[in-house]
Coordinates of C-alpha atoms in Angstrom, one line a residue:
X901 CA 35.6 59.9 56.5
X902 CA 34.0 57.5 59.0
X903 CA 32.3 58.7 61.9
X904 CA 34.1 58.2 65.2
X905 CA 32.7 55.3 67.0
X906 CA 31.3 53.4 63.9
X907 CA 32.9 50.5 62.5
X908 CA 33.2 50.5 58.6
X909 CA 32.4 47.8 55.8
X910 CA 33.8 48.9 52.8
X911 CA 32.0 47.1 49.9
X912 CA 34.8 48.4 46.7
X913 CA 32.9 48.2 43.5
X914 CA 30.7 45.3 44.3
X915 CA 26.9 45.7 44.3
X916 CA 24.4 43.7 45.9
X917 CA 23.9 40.9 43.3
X918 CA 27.5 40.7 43.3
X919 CA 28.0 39.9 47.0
X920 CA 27.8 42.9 48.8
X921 CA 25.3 41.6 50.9
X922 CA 28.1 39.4 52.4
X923 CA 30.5 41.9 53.2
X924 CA 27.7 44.0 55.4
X925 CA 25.8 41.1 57.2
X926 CA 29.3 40.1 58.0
X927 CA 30.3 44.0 59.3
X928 CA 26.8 43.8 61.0
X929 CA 27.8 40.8 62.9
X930 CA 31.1 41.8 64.1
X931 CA 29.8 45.4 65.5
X932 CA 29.0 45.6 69.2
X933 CA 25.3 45.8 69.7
X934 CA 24.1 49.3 69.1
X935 CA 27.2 49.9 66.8
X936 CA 26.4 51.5 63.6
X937 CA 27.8 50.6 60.3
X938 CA 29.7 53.2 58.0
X939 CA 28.9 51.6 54.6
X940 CA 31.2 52.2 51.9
X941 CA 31.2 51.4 48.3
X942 CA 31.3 53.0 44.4
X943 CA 28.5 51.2 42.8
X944 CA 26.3 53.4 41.1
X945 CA 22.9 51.1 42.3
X946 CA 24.7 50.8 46.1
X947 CA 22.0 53.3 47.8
X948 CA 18.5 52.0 46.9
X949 CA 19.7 48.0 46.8
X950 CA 20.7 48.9 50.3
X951 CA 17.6 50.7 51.4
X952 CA 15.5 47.5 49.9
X953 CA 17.7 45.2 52.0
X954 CA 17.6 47.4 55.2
X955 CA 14.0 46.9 55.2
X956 CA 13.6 43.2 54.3
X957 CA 16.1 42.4 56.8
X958 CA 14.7 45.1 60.0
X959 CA 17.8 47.7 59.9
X960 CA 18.0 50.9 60.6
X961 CA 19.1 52.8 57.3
X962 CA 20.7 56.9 56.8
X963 CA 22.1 58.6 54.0
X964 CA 25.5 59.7 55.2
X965 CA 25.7 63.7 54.8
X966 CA 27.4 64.6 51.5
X967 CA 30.1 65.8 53.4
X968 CA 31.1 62.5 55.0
X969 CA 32.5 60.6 51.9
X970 CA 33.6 57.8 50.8
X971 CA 30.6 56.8 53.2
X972 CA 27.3 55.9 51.4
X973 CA 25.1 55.3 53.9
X974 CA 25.1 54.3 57.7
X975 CA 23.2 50.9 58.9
X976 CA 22.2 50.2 62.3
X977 CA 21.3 46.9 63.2
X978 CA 17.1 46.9 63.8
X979 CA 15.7 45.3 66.9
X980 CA 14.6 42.2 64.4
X981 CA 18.0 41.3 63.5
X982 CA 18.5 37.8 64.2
X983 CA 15.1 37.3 64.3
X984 CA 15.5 34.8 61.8
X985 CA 17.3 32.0 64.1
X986 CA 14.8 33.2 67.1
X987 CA 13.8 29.6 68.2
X988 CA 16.0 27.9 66.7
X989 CA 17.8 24.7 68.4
X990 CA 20.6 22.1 68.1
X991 CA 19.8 19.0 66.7
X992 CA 21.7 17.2 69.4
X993 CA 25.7 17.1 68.9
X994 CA 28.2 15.9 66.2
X995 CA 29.3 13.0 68.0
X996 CA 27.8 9.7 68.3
X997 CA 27.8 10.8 71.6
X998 CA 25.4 13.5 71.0
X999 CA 22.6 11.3 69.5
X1000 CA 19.2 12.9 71.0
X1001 CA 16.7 10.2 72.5
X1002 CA 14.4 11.4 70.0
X1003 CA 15.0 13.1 66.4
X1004 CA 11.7 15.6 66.0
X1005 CA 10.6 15.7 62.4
X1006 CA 11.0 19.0 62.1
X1007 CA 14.2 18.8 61.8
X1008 CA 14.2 17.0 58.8
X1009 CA 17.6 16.1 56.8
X1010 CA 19.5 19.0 59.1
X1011 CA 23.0 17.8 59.9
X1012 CA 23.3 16.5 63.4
X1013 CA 24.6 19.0 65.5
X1014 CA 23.4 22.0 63.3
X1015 CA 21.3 24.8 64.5
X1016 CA 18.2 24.0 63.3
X1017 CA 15.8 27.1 62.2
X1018 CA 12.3 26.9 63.4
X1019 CA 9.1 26.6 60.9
X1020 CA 10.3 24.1 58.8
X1021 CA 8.2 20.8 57.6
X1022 CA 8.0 17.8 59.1
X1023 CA 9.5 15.0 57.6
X1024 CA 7.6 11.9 58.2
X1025 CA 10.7 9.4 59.4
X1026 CA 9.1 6.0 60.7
X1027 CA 11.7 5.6 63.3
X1028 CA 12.6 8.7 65.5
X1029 CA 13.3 6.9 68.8
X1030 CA 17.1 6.4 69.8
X1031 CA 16.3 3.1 71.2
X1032 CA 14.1 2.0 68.7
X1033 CA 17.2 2.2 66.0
X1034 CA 20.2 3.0 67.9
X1035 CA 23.6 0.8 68.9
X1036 CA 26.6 1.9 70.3
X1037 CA 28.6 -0.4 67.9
X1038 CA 26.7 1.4 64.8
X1039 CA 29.9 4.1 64.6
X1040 CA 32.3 1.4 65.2
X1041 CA 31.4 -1.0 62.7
X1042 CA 30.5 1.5 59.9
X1043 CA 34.4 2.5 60.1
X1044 CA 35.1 -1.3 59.9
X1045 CA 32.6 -1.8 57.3
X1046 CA 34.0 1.2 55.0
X1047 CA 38.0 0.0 55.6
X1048 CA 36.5 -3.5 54.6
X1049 CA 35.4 -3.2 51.0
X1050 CA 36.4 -5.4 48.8
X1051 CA 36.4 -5.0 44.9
X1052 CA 35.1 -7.9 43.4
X1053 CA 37.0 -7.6 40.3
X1054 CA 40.4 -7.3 42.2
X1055 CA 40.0 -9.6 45.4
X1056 CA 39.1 -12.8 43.0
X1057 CA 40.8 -14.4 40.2
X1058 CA 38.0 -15.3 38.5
X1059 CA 41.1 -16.6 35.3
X1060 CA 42.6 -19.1 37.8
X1061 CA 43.0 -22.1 36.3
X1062 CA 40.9 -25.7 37.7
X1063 CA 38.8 -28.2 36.1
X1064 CA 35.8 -30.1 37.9
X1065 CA 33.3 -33.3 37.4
X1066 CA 30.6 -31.9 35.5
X1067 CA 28.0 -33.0 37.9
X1068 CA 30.4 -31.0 40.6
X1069 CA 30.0 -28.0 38.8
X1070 CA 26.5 -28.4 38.2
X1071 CA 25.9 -28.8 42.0
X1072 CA 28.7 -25.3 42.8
X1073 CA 26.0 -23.9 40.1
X1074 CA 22.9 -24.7 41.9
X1075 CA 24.5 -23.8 45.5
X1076 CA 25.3 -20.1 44.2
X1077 CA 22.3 -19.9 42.3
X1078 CA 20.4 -20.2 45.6
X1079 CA 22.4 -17.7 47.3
X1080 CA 21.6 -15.1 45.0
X1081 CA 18.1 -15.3 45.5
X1082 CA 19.1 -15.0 49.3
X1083 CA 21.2 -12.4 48.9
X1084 CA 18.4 -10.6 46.5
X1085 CA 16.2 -10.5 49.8
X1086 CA 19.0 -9.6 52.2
X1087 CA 19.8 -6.2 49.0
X1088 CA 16.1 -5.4 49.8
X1089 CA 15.2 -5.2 53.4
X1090 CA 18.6 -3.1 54.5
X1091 CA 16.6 -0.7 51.4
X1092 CA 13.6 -0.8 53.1
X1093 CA 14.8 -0.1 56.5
X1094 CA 17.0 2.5 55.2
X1095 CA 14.4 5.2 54.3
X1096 CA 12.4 4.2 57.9
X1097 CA 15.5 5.4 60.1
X1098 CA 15.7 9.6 60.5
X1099 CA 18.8 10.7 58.7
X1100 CA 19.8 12.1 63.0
X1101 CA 20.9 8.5 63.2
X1102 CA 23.5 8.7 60.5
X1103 CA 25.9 5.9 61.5
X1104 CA 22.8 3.7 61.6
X1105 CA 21.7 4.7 57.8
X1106 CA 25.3 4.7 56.7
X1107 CA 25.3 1.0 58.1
X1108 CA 22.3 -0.1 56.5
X1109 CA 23.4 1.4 53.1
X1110 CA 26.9 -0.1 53.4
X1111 CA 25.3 -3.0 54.1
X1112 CA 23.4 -2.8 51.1
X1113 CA 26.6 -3.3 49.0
X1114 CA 28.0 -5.8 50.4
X1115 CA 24.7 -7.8 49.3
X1116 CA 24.7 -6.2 46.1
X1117 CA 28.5 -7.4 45.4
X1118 CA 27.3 -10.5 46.9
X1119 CA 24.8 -11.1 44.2
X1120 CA 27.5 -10.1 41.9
X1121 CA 29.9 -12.4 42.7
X1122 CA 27.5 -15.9 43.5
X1123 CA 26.0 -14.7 39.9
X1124 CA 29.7 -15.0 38.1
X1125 CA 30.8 -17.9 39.8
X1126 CA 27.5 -19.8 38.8
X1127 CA 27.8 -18.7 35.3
X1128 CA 32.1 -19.4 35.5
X1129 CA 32.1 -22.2 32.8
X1130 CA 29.3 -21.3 30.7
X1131 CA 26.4 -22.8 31.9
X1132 CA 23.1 -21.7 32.9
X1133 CA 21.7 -20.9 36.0
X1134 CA 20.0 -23.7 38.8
X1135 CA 16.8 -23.8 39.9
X1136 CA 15.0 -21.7 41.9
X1137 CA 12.2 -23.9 44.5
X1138 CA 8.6 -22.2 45.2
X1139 CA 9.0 -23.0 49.3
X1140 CA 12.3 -21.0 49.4
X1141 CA 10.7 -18.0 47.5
X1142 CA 8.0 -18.8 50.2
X1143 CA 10.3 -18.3 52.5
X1144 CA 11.9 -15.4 51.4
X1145 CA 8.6 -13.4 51.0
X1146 CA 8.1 -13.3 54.2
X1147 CA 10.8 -11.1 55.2
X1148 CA 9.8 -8.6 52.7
X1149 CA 6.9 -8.0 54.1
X1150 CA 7.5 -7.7 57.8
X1151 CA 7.6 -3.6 58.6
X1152 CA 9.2 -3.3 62.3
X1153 CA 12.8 -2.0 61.9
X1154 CA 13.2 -4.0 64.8
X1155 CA 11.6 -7.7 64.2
X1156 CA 13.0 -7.4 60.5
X1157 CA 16.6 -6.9 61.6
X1158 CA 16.1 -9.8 64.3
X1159 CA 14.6 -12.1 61.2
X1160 CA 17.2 -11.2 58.2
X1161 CA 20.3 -10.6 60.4
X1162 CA 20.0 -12.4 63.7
X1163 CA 18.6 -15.8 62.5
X1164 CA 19.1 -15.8 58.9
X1165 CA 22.2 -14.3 58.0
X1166 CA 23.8 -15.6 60.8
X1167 CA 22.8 -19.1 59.7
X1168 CA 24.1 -18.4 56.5
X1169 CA 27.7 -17.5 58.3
X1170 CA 27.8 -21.1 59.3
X1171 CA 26.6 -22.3 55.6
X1172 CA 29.8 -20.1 53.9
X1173 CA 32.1 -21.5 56.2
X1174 CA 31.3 -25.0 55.2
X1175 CA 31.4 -24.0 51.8
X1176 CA 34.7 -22.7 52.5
X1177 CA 35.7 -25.6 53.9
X1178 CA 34.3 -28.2 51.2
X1179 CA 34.7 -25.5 48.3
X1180 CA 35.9 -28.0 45.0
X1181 CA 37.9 -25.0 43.8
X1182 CA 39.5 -22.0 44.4
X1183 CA 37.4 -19.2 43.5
X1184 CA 34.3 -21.1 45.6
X1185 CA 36.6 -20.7 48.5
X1186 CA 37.5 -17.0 48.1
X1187 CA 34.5 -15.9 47.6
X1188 CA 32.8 -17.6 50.6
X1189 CA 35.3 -15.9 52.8
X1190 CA 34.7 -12.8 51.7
X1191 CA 31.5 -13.1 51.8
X1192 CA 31.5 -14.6 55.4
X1193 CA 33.4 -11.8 56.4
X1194 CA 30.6 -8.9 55.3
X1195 CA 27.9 -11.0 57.0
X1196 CA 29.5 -11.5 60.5
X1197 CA 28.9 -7.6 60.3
X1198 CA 25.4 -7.5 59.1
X1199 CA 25.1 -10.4 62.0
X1200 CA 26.8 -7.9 64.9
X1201 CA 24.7 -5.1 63.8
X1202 CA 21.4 -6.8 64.4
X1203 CA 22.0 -8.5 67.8
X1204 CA 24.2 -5.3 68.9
X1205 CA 20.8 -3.2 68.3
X1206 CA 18.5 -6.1 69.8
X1207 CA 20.4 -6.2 72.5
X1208 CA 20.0 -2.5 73.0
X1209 CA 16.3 -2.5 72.5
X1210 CA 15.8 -5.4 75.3
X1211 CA 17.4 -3.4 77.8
X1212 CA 14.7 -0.6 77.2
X1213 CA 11.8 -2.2 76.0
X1214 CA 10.2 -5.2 78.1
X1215 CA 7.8 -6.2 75.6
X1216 CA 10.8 -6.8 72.8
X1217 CA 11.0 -11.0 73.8
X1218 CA 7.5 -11.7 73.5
X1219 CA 7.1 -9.8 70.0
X1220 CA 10.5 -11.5 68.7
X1221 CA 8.5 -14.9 69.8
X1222 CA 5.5 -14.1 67.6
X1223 CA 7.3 -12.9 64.6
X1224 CA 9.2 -16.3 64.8
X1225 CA 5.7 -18.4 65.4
X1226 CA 3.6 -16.4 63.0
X1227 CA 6.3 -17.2 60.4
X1228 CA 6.7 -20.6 61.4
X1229 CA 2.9 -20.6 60.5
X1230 CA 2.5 -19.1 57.4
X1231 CA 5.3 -21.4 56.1
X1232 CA 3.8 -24.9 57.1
X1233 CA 2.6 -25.5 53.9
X1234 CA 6.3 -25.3 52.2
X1235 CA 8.8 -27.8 51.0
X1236 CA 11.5 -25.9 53.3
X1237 CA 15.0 -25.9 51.8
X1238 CA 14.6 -26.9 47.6
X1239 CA 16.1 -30.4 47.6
X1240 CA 18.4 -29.6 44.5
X1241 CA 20.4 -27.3 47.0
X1242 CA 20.5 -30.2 49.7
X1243 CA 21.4 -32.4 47.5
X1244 CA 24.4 -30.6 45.9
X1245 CA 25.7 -29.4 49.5
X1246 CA 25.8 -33.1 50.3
X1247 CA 27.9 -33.8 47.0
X1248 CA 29.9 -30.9 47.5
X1249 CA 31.0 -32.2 50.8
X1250 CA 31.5 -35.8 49.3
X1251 CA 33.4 -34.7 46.7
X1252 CA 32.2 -37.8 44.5
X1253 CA 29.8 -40.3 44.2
X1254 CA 31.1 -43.2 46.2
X1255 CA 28.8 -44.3 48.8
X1256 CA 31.4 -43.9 51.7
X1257 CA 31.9 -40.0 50.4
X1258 CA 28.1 -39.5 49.9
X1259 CA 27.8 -41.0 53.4
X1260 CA 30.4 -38.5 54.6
X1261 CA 28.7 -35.9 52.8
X1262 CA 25.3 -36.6 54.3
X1263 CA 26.5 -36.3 57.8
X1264 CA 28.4 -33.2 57.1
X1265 CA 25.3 -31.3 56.0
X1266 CA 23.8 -32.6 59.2
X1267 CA 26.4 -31.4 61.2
X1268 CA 25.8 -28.2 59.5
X1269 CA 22.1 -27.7 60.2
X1270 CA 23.4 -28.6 64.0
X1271 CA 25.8 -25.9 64.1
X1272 CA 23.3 -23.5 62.6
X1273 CA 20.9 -24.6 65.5
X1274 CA 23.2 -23.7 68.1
X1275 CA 24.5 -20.1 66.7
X1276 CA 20.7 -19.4 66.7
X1277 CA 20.2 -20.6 70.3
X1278 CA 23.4 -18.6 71.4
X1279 CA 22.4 -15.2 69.4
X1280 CA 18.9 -15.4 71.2
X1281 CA 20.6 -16.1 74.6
X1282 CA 22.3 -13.4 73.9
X1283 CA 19.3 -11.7 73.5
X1284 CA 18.0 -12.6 77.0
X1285 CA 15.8 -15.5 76.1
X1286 CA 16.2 -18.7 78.3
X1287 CA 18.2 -21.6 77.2
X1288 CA 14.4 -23.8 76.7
X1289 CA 12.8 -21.2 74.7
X1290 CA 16.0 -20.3 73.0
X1291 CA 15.8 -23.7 71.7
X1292 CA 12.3 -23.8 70.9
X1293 CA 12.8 -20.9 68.5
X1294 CA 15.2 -21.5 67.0
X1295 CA 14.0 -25.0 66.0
X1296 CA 10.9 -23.2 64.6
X1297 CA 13.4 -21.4 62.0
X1298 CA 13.0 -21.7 58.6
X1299 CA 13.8 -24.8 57.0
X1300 CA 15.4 -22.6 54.3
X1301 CA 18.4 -21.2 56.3
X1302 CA 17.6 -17.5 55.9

């Protein structure tokens, strides 16, 4: 019978590679410190498994007298138990709220909030620094961005039935053609910052790879719509690939977000609203709202993060300035936006070939590249930069839109 004073784990018929183990490091737990543990149990192999495991964990181990069954053996937890977690920390808390101003590599892909064991590797994470990836709005918008999916299949009807001008189509055709090839860029860099950020920044990743989605149904949906009637895809200008490149290549978390999100995707809200407004048919127009509505996201994220990092980081404006100039400069030698694209946004807006229409078409386009022009100068007001110099950069902006 058990001994008075010791608390019992009674293991059945289970042996250690059946999940005895369990049942005893659980008994262990629950004893009072200094407690010893009556082990019970009928498998044959229960005694020497148990003496291996005694020793490999730092127990204290003794045959129970022959008189004192159905007990096997009595365990007393050794001075190393627990050793295992001695060191070990919290790697910050659950909550947003709990975000650490720093996410040590050590702690690796450990949930946030976990008690992380000491001695593991380092994982080398480019970003660790709260402020270097952090927003408050991250949690917010990731719930919004997850209850806002759209199936692109389901939200379109791609069968509805409308006829244009050939030469219409032919210019809807070259406009989506070009936003794929924007949208291409815009699938990449969320990629690209994605494996930067450490994982202790969740929302943030979850974010970035939502975001990464959205462009990739993007591309989806620009690629059908060009390809709706059969024909064959626009062309594709060497200054707006130009263009594009350089975004690929810029490797601040920071500055890439403030150049893809901030000044070119939010110029690109104001293009798919005048699509949607001079769309020549139905499935244009849908999918240029729902596209609009992914990228006013993408947009919040990057200034809500930029405006973060100014608060904290004083030398922020003047590296923003240089990534704008030193783009600026290595595109002087482009064509800016392909004229194919101009042209057809003009024709889309004129709807035909009349010279009043094409008129009316010409000064809606520049009306759009004036609009674009001022959500650039308020985003980087928004950012802290003075009205002037606000102005400045924004006019140094791609000619291309992203």
């Amino acid at each position: 019978m058990t001994t008075a004073g010791a608390v019992s784990a009674d293991l059945g018929t289970l042996g250690f590679e059946q999940g005895a183990r369990l049942l005893l490091s659980r008994a262990l737990r629950q004893a009072p410190p200094g407690t010893r543990v009556d082990v019970l149990g009928t498998d044959p192999a229960l005694l020497p498994h148990l003496a291996v495991w005694c020793r490999h964990e730092g127990h204290e181990l003794e045959a129970a007298e022959p008189r004192a069954a159905p007990v096997v053996a009595r365990v007393r937890a050794g001075p190393v138990a627990g050793a295992r977690l001695h060191g070990a920390e919290r790697a910050g808390g659950v909550s947003a709220g709990g975000v650490a101003d720093r996410a040590p590599l050590h702690w690796g892909l450990a949930a946030r909030g976990a008690l992380v064991e000491a001695g593991g590797p380092d994982v080398p994470f480019a970003v660790v620094d709260r402020d270097v990836a952090w927003t408050d709005l991250a949690p917010r918008l990731y719930r919004q961005a997850v209850t806002s999916q759209w199936d692109p299949y389901r939200a379109v009807e791609w069968d509805e039935d409308f006829t244009l001008p050939d030469e219409i189509e032919t210019a809807v055709v070259q406009v989506m053609t070009y936003l794929v090839e924007n949208e291409q860029a815009a699938l990449v860099i969320p990629g690209r910052l994605l494996v930067q950020v450490h994982p202790h920044f969740r929302e943030v990743l979850q974010l970035l790879a939502v975001q990464a989605a959205d462009e990739a149904r993007h591309v989806e949906v620009f690629t059908r719509r060009a390809l709706l009637r059969g024909g064959e895809m626009g062309t594709s200008s060497a200054g707006g690939r130009a263009s594009l490149a350089t975004l690929l290549t810029e490797p601040d978390f920071s500055i890439a977000s403030f150049l893809l999100s901030v000044l070119g995707e939010g110029s690109f809200l104001n293009l798919l609203s005048f699509l949607e407004r001079h769309a020549p048919d139905p499935v244009t127009r849908r999918i240029s709202r729902l596209v609009r509505q992914d990228e006013a996201r993408h947009v919040a994220f990057g200034v809500g993060h930029l405006e973060h990092r100014a608060t904290v980081d004083p030398l922020l404006h003047g590296r923003l300035r240089a990534a704008v100039e030193r783009r600026h400069d290595a595109l002087t030698g482009t064509a800016g936006l392909n004229q194919d694209v101009f042209d057809s946004l003009v024709l889309l807006a004129a709807g035909s070939w009349a010279p009043r229409d094409i008129a009316r078409g010409w000064q809606a386009v520049r009306q759009l590249q004036k609009e674009m022009d001022e959500g650039r100068r308020h985003r980087l007001a928004r950012l802290g930069f003075p009205d002037d110099e606000a102005a400045a950069l924004s006019a140094l902006h791609t000619r291309n839109f992203m």
